[in-house]
Tab-separated table of C-alpha atoms in Angstrom:
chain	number	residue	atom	x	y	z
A	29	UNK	CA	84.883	194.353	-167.763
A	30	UNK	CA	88.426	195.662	-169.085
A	31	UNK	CA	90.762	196.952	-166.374
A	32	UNK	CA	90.025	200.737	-167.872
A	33	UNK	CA	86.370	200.279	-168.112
A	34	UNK	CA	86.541	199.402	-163.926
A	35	UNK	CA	89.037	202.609	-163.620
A	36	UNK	CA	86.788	204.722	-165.946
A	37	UNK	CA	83.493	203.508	-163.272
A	38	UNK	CA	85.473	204.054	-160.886
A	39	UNK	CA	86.932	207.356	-161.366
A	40	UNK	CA	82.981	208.471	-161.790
A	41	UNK	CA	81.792	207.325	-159.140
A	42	UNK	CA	84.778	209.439	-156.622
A	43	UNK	CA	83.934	212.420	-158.991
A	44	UNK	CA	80.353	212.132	-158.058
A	45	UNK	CA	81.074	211.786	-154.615
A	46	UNK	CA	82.512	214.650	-154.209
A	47	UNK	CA	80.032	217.078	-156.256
A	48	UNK	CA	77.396	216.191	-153.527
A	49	UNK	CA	79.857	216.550	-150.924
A	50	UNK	CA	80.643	219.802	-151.945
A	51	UNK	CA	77.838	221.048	-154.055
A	52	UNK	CA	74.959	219.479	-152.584
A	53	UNK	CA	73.737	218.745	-156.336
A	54	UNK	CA	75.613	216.210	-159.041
A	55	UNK	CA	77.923	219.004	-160.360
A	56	UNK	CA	78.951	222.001	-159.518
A	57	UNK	CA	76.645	224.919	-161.112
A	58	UNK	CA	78.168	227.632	-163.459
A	59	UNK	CA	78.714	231.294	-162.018
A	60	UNK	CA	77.127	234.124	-163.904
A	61	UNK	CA	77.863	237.600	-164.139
A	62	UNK	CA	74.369	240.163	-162.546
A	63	UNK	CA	74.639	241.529	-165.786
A	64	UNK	CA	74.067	238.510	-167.651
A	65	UNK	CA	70.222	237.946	-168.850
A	66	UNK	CA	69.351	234.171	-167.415
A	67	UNK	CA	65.808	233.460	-167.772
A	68	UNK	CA	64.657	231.835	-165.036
A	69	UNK	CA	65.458	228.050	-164.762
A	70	UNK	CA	64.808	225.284	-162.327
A	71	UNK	CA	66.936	222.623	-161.214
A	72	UNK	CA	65.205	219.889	-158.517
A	73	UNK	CA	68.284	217.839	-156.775
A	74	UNK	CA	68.081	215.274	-153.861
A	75	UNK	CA	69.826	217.178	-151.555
A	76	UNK	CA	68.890	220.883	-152.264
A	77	UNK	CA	67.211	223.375	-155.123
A	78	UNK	CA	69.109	224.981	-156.735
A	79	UNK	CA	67.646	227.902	-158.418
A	80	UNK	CA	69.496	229.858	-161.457
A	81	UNK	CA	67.862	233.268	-161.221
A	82	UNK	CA	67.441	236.259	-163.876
A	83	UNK	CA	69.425	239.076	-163.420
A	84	UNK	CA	66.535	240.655	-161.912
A	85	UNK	CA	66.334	238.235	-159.222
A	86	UNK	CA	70.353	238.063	-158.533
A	87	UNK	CA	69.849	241.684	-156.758
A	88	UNK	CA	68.404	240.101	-154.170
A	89	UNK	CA	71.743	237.579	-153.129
A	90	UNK	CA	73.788	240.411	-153.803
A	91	UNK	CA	76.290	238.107	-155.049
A	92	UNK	CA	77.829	236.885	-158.550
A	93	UNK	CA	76.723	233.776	-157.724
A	94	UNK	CA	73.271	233.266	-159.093
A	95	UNK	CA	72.495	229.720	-157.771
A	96	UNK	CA	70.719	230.180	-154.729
A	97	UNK	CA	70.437	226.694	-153.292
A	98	UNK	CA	67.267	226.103	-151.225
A	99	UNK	CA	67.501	223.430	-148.032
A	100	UNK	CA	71.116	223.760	-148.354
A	101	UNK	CA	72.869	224.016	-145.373
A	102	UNK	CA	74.598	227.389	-146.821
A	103	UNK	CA	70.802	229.115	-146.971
A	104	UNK	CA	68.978	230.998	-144.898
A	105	UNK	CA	65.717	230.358	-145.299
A	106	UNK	CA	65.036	233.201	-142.638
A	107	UNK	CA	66.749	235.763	-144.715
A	108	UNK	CA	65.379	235.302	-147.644
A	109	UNK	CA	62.512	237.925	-147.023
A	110	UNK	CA	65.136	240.504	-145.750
A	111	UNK	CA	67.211	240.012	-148.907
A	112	UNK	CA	63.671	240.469	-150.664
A	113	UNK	CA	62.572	243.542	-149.265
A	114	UNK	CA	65.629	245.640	-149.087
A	115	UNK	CA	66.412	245.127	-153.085
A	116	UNK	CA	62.250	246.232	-153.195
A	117	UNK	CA	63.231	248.850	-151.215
A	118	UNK	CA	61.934	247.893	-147.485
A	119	UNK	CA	58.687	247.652	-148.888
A	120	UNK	CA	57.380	245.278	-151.475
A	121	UNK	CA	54.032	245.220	-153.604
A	122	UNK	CA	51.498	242.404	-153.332
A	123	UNK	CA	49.189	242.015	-156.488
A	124	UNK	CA	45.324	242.019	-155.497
A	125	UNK	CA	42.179	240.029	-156.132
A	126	UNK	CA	42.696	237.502	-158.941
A	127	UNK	CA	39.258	235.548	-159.233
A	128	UNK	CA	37.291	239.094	-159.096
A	129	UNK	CA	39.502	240.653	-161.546
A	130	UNK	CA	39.086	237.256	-163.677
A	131	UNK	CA	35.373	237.866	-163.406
A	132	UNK	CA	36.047	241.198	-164.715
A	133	UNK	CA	37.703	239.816	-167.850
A	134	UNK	CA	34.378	237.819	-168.601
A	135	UNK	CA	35.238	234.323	-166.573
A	136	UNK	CA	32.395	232.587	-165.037
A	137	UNK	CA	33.633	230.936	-162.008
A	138	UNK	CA	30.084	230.392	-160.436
A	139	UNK	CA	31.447	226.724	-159.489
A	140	UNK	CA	33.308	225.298	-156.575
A	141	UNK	CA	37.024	225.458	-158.304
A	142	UNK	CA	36.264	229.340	-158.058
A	143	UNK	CA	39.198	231.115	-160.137
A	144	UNK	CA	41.018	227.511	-160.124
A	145	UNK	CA	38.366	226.810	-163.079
A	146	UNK	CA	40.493	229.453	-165.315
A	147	UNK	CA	42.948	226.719	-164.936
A	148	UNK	CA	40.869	224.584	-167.462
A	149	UNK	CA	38.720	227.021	-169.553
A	150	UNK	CA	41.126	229.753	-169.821
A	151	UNK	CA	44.600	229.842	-168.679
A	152	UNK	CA	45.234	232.771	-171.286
A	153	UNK	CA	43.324	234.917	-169.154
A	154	UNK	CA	45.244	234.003	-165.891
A	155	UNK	CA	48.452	234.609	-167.829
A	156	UNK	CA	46.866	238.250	-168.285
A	157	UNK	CA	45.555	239.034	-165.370
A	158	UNK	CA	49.125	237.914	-163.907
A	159	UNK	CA	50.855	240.760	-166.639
A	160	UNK	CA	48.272	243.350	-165.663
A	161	UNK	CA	48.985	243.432	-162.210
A	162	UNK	CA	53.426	242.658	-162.919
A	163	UNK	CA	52.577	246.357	-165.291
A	164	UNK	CA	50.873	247.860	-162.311
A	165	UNK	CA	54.096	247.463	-160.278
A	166	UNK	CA	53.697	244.534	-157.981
A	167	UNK	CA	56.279	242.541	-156.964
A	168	UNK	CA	54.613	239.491	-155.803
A	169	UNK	CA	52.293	237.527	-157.843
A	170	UNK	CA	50.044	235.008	-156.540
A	171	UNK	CA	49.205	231.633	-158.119
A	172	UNK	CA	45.505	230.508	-159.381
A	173	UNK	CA	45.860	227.835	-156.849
A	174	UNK	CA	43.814	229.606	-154.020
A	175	UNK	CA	40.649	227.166	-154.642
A	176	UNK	CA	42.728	224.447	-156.445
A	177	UNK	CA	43.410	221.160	-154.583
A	178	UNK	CA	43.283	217.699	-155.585
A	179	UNK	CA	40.268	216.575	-154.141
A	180	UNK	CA	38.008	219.281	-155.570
A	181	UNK	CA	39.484	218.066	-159.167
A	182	UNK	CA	38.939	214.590	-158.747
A	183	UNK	CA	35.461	215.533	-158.227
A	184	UNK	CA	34.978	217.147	-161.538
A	185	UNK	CA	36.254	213.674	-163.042
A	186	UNK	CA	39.753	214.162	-163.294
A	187	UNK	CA	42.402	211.182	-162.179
A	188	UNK	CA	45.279	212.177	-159.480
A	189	UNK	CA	47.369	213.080	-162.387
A	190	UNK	CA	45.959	215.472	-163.926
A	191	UNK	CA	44.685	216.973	-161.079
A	192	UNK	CA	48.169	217.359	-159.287
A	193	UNK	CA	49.315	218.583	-163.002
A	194	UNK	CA	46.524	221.162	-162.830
A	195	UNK	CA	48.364	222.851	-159.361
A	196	UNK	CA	51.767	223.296	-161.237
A	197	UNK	CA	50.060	224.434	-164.135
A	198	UNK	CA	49.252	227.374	-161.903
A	199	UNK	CA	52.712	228.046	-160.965
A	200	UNK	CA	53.844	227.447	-164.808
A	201	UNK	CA	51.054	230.401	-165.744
A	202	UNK	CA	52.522	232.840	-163.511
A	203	UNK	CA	56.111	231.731	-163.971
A	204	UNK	CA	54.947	232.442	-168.096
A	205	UNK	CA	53.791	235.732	-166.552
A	206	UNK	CA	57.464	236.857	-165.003
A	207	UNK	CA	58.907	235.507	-167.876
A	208	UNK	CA	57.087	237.539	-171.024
A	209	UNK	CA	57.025	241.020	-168.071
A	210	UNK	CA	61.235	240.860	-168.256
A	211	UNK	CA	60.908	240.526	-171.964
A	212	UNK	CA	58.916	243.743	-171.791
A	213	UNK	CA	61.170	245.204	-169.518
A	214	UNK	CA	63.713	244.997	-171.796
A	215	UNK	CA	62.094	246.797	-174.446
A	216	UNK	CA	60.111	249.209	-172.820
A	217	UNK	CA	60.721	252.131	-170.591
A	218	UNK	CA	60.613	252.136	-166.680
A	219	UNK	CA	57.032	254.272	-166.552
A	220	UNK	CA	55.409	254.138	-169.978
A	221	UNK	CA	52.809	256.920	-171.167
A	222	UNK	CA	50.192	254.084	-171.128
A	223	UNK	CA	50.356	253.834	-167.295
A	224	UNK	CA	52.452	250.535	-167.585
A	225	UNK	CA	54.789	250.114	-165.035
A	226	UNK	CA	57.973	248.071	-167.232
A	227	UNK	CA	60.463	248.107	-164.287
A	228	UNK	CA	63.363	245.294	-163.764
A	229	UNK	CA	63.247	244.325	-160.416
A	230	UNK	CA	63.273	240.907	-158.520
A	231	UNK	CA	59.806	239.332	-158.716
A	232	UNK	CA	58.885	236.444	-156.867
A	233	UNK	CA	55.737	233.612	-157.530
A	234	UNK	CA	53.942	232.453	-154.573
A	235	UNK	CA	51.916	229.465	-154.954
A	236	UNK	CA	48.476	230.074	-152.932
A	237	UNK	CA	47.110	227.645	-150.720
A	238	UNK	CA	43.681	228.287	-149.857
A	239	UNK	CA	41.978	226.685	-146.315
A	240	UNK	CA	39.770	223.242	-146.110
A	241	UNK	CA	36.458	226.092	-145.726
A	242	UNK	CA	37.614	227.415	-149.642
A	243	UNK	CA	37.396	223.845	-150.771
A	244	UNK	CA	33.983	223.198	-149.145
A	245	UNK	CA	32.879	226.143	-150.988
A	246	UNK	CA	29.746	226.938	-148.252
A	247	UNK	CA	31.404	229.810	-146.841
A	248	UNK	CA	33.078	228.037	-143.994
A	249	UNK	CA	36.471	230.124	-145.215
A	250	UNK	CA	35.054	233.337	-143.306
A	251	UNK	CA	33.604	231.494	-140.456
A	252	UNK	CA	36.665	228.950	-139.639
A	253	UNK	CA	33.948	226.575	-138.334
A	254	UNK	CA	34.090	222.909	-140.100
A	255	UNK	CA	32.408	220.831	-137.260
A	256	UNK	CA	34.044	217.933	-134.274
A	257	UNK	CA	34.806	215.976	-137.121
A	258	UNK	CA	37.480	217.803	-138.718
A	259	UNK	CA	40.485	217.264	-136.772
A	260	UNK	CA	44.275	218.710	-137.063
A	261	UNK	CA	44.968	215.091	-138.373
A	262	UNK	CA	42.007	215.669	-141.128
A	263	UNK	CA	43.500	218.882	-141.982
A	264	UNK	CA	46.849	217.636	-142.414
A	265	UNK	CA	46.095	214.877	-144.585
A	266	UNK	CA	43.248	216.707	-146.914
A	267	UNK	CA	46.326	218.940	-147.543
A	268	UNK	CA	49.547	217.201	-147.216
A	269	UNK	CA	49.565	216.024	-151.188
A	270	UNK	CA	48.702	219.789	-152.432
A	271	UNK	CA	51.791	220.959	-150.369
A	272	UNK	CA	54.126	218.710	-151.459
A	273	UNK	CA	52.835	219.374	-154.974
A	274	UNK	CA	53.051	223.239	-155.002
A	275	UNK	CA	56.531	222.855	-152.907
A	276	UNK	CA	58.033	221.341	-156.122
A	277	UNK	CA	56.633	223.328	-158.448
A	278	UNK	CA	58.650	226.123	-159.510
A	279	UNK	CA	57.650	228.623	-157.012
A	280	UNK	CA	59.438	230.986	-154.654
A	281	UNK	CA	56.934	230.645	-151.821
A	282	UNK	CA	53.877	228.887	-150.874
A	283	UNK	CA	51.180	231.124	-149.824
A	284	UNK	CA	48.650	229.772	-147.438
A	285	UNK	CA	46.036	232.270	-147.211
A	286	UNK	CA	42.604	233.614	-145.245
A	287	UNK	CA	43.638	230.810	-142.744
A	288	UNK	CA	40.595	231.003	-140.881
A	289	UNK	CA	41.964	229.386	-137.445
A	290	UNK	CA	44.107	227.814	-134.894
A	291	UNK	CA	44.029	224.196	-135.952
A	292	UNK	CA	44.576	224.971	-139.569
A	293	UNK	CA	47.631	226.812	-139.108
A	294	UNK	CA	49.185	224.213	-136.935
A	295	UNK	CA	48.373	221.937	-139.550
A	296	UNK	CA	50.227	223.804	-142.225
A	297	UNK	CA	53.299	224.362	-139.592
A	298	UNK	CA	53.493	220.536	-138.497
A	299	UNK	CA	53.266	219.332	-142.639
A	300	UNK	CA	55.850	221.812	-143.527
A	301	UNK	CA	58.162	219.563	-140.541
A	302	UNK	CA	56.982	216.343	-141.128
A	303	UNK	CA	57.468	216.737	-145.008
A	304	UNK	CA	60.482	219.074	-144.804
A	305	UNK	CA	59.198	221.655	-147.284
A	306	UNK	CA	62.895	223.682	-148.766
A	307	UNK	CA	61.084	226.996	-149.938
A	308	UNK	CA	59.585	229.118	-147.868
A	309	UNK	CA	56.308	230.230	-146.513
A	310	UNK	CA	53.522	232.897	-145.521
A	311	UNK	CA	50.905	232.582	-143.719
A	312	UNK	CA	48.305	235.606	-143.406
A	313	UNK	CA	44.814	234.573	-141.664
A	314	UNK	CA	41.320	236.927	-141.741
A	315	UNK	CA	39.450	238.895	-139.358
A	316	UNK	CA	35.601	240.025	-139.392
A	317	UNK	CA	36.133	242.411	-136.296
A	318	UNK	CA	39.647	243.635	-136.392
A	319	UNK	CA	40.487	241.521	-132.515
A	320	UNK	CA	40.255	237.916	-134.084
A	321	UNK	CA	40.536	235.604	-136.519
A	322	UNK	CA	36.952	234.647	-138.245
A	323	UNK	CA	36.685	231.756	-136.204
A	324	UNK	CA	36.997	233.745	-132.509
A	325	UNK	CA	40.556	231.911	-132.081
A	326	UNK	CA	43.126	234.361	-130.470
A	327	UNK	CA	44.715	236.353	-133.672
A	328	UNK	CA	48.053	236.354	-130.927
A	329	UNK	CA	47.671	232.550	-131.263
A	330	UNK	CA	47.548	232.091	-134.442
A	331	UNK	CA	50.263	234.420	-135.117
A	332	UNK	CA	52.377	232.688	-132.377
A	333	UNK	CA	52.275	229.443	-133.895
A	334	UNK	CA	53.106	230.982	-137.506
A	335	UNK	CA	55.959	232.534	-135.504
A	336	UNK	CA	57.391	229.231	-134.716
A	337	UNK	CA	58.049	227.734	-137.902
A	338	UNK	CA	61.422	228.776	-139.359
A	339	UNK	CA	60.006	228.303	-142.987
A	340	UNK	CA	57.901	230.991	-142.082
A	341	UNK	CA	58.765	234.134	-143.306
A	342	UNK	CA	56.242	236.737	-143.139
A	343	UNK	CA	52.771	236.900	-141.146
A	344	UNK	CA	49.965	239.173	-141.185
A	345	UNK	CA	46.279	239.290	-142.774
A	346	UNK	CA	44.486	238.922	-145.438
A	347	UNK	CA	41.111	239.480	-147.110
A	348	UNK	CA	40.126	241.798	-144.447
A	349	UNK	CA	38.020	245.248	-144.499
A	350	UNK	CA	40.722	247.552	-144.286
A	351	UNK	CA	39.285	249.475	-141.720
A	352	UNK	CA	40.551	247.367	-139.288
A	353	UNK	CA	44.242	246.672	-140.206
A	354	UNK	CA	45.861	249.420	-138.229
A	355	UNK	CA	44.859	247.868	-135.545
A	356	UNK	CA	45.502	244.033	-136.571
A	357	UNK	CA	49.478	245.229	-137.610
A	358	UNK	CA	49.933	246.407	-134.193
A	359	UNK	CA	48.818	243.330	-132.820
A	360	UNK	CA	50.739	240.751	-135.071
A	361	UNK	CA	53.762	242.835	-133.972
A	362	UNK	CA	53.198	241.835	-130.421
A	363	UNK	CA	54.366	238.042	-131.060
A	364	UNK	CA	56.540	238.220	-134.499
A	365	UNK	CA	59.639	239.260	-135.660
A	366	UNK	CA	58.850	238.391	-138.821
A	367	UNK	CA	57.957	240.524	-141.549
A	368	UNK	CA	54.392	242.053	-141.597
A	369	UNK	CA	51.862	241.549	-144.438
A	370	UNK	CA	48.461	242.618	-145.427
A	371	UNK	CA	46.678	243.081	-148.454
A	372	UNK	CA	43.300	243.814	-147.305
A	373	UNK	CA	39.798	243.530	-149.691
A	374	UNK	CA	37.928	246.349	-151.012
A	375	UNK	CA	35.471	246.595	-147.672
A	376	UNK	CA	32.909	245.447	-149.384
A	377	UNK	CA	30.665	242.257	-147.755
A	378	UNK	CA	30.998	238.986	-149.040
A	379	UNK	CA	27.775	236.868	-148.617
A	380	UNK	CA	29.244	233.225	-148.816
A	381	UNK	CA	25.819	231.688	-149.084
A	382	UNK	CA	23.997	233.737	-151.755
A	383	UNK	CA	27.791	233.689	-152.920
A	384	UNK	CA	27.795	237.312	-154.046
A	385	UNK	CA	29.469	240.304	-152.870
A	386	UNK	CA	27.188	242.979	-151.238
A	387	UNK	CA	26.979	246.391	-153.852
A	388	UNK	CA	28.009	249.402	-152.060
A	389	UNK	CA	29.834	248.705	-148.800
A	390	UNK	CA	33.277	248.838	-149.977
A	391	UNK	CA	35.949	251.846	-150.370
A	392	UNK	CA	37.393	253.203	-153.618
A	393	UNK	CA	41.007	253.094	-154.210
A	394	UNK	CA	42.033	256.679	-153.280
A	395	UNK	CA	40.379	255.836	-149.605
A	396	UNK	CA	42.157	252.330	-149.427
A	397	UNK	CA	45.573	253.857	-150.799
A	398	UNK	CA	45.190	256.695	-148.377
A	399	UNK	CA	45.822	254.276	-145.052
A	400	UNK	CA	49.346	252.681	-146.752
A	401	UNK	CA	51.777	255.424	-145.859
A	402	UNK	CA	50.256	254.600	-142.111
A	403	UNK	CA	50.367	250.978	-142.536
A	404	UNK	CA	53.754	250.953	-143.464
A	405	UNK	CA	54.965	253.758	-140.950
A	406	UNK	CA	54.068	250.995	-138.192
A	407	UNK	CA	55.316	247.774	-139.172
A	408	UNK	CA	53.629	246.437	-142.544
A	409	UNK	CA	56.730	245.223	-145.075
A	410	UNK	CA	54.176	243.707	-147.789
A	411	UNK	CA	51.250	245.544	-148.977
A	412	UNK	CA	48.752	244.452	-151.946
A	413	UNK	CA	44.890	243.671	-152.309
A	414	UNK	CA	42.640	240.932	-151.576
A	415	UNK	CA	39.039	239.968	-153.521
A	416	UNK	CA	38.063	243.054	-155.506
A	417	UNK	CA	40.806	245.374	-155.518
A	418	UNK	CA	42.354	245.549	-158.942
A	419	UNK	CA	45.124	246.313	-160.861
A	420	UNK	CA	44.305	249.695	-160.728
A	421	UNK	CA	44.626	249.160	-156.856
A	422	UNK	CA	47.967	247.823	-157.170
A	423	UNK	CA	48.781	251.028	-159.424
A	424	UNK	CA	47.846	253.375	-156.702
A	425	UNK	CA	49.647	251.682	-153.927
A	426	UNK	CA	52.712	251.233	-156.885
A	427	UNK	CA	52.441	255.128	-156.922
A	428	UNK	CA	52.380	256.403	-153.102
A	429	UNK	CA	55.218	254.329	-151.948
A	430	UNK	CA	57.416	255.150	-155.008
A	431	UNK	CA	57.063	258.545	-153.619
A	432	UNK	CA	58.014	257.712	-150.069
A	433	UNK	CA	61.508	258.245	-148.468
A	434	UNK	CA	63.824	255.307	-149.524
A	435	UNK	CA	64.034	252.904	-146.790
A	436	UNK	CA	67.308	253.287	-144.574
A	437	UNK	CA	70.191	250.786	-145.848
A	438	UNK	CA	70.308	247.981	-143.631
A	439	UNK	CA	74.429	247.354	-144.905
């Protein structure tokens, strides 16, 4: 080797050197201008994500910088649902029941996947359901991932491979989503005559992680009850790969939802440690009688231990008869100071076994819309829908907090 071919290698290597030392990535990542249009773009690094956002997202860093570097020390993981809210407003829009609303396009999902299934009959239609509810002015979309994990896959036929490329396929769908809603946005008006709501505003993807019950498929999900043989160590290892997967996927968040009790969520909070996860988290459990969770574990428990995790960035409930959520927000604010969420079902009964909802003991949308203003007034940050609310749902709730008082600048 010449004596400039050893000065060239070594020259390199000092260069690279410092990037990481001072970037926490292998070069230092160009500054944009908020004004500029970036579509969003994902760079994975060793040390740190490093996310280059539209200019729809940079509202929410407040900053010209638009690389917001995840599991670098410089972020705060605890402010990023702060940041979120106030550029939404102080209160941001959930979008509501995927798989029913699937069902309503014409899916089957009469099989254990549930809306997951979409995933490999008919993405197209996940894409769309994603756009109807981004046009009906949520903020927050969330992945077809609910019912998705690697072991339910593998038992359709499918290798490791495919099935772990099956979860980020979810995230790619509603990252697709976000991406052809700006495009819109930039063409369209705010509030179209066609009831579309074409608005540019940050929008975050959160990948869903449904419990061990959903991937049993017997109904366990509402009851919380798997048997003495499933143990937090069980748990943690049925759905250690899925997290890891969904954690590099693309997405803002990871969603683990209807977590049905104790042991579950400390299994989430111990794998997001022990495999230091860089985005963040929600976790929002169910209740059958507004005091609990499904399983009769201590809703202040579960809560509590959600409260302890720092990726943790907003707690409340989920698929839950919104007749009892008043009372479930005052209790989650007992034990967090985390933002609240809730995006409750229709009302109407779910009967896991004859897997079918019961007709006619749910609420229409101008009853379920009528209780946000409340919810909101004391303490819930996130509102949206569960199984069989809909887009138009998501419209209404759109509608009466655009109407509300701005929320007081927190500057």
């Amino acid at each position: 080797m010449t004596d400039g071919a050893i000065f060239f290698l070594l020259l390199k290597t000092w260069k690279t050197f410092i990037d990481w030392t001072t970037y926490g990535c292998p070069s230092p990542q160009p500054l944009y201008s908020i004004n500029t249009l970036i579509k969003p773009k994902r760079n994975r690094h060793k040390l740190g994500r490093t996310y280059k956002l539209s200019k729809h997202i940079n509202p929410l860093l407040e900053r010209k910088d638009t690389s917001f570097k995840m599991g670098h020390p410089a972020a705060e993981t605890s402010s990023f649902m702060t940041d979120f809210l106030r550029q939404s407003g102080g209160v941001a829009i959930i979008d509501g029941g995927l798989a029913t609303e699937l069902e309503r396009h014409g899916a089957d999902l009469n099989d254990p996947l549930w809306s997951a299934k979409c995933l490999l009959t008919s993405p197209h239609l996940v894409r769309e359901v994603h756009l109807d509810y981004l046009e009906a002015g949520a903020d927050i979309i969330i992945t077809a991932s609910y019912q998705a994990t690697i072991q339910g896959f593998k038992a359709k036929g499918f290798s490791s491979e495919e099935s772990e490329s099956l979860l980020r396929k979810s995230v790619k769908i509603a990252c697709e989503a976000r991406d052809i809603y700006y495009d819109r946005c930039q063409k369209g008006s705010p509030d179209s005559n066609n009831g579309r709501v074409l608005k540019q505003r940050p929008i975050l993807v959160a990948a869903s992680i449904g419990s061990y019950g959903a991937y049993l498929a017997d109904g366990s999900e509402y009851s919380g009850n798997y048997g003495d043989a499933i143990t937090l160590e069980t748990l943690k290892d049925f759905h250690r790969r899925r997290v890891q997967i969904l954690a590099e996927s693309g997405a803002d968040l990871i969603a683990f939802e209807t977590v049905p009790n104790k042991v579950e969520a400390q299994a989430y909070v111990e794998l997001l440690k022990e495999e230091d996860i860089k985005i963040p988290a929600w976790f929002s459990f169910n209740s059958k009688d507004g005091v609990s969770v499904v399983s009769g574990d201590s809703l202040l428990d579960c809560a509590s231990i959600a409260e302890s995790c720092k990726n943790v960035v907003a707690v409340g409930i989920n698929c839950t008869p919104p007749r009892f959520i008043h009372g479930l927000i005052l209790s989650i604010k007992k034990v967090t100071t985390k933002p609240i969420l809730i995006y409750p079902n229709s009302g109407e009964s779910y009967d896991g076994k004859r897997k079918e909802w019961v007709q006619n003991t749910g609420i229409s949308d101008q009853d379920f819309v009528s209780h946000v203003n409340k919810w909101c007034e004391i303490g819930a940050a996130l509102v949206g829908g569960c199984c069989r609310t809909t887009p138009n749902t998501i419209r209404a709730i759109y509608r009466t907090l655009s109407s509300r008082s701005p929320a007081p600048s927190s500057k």
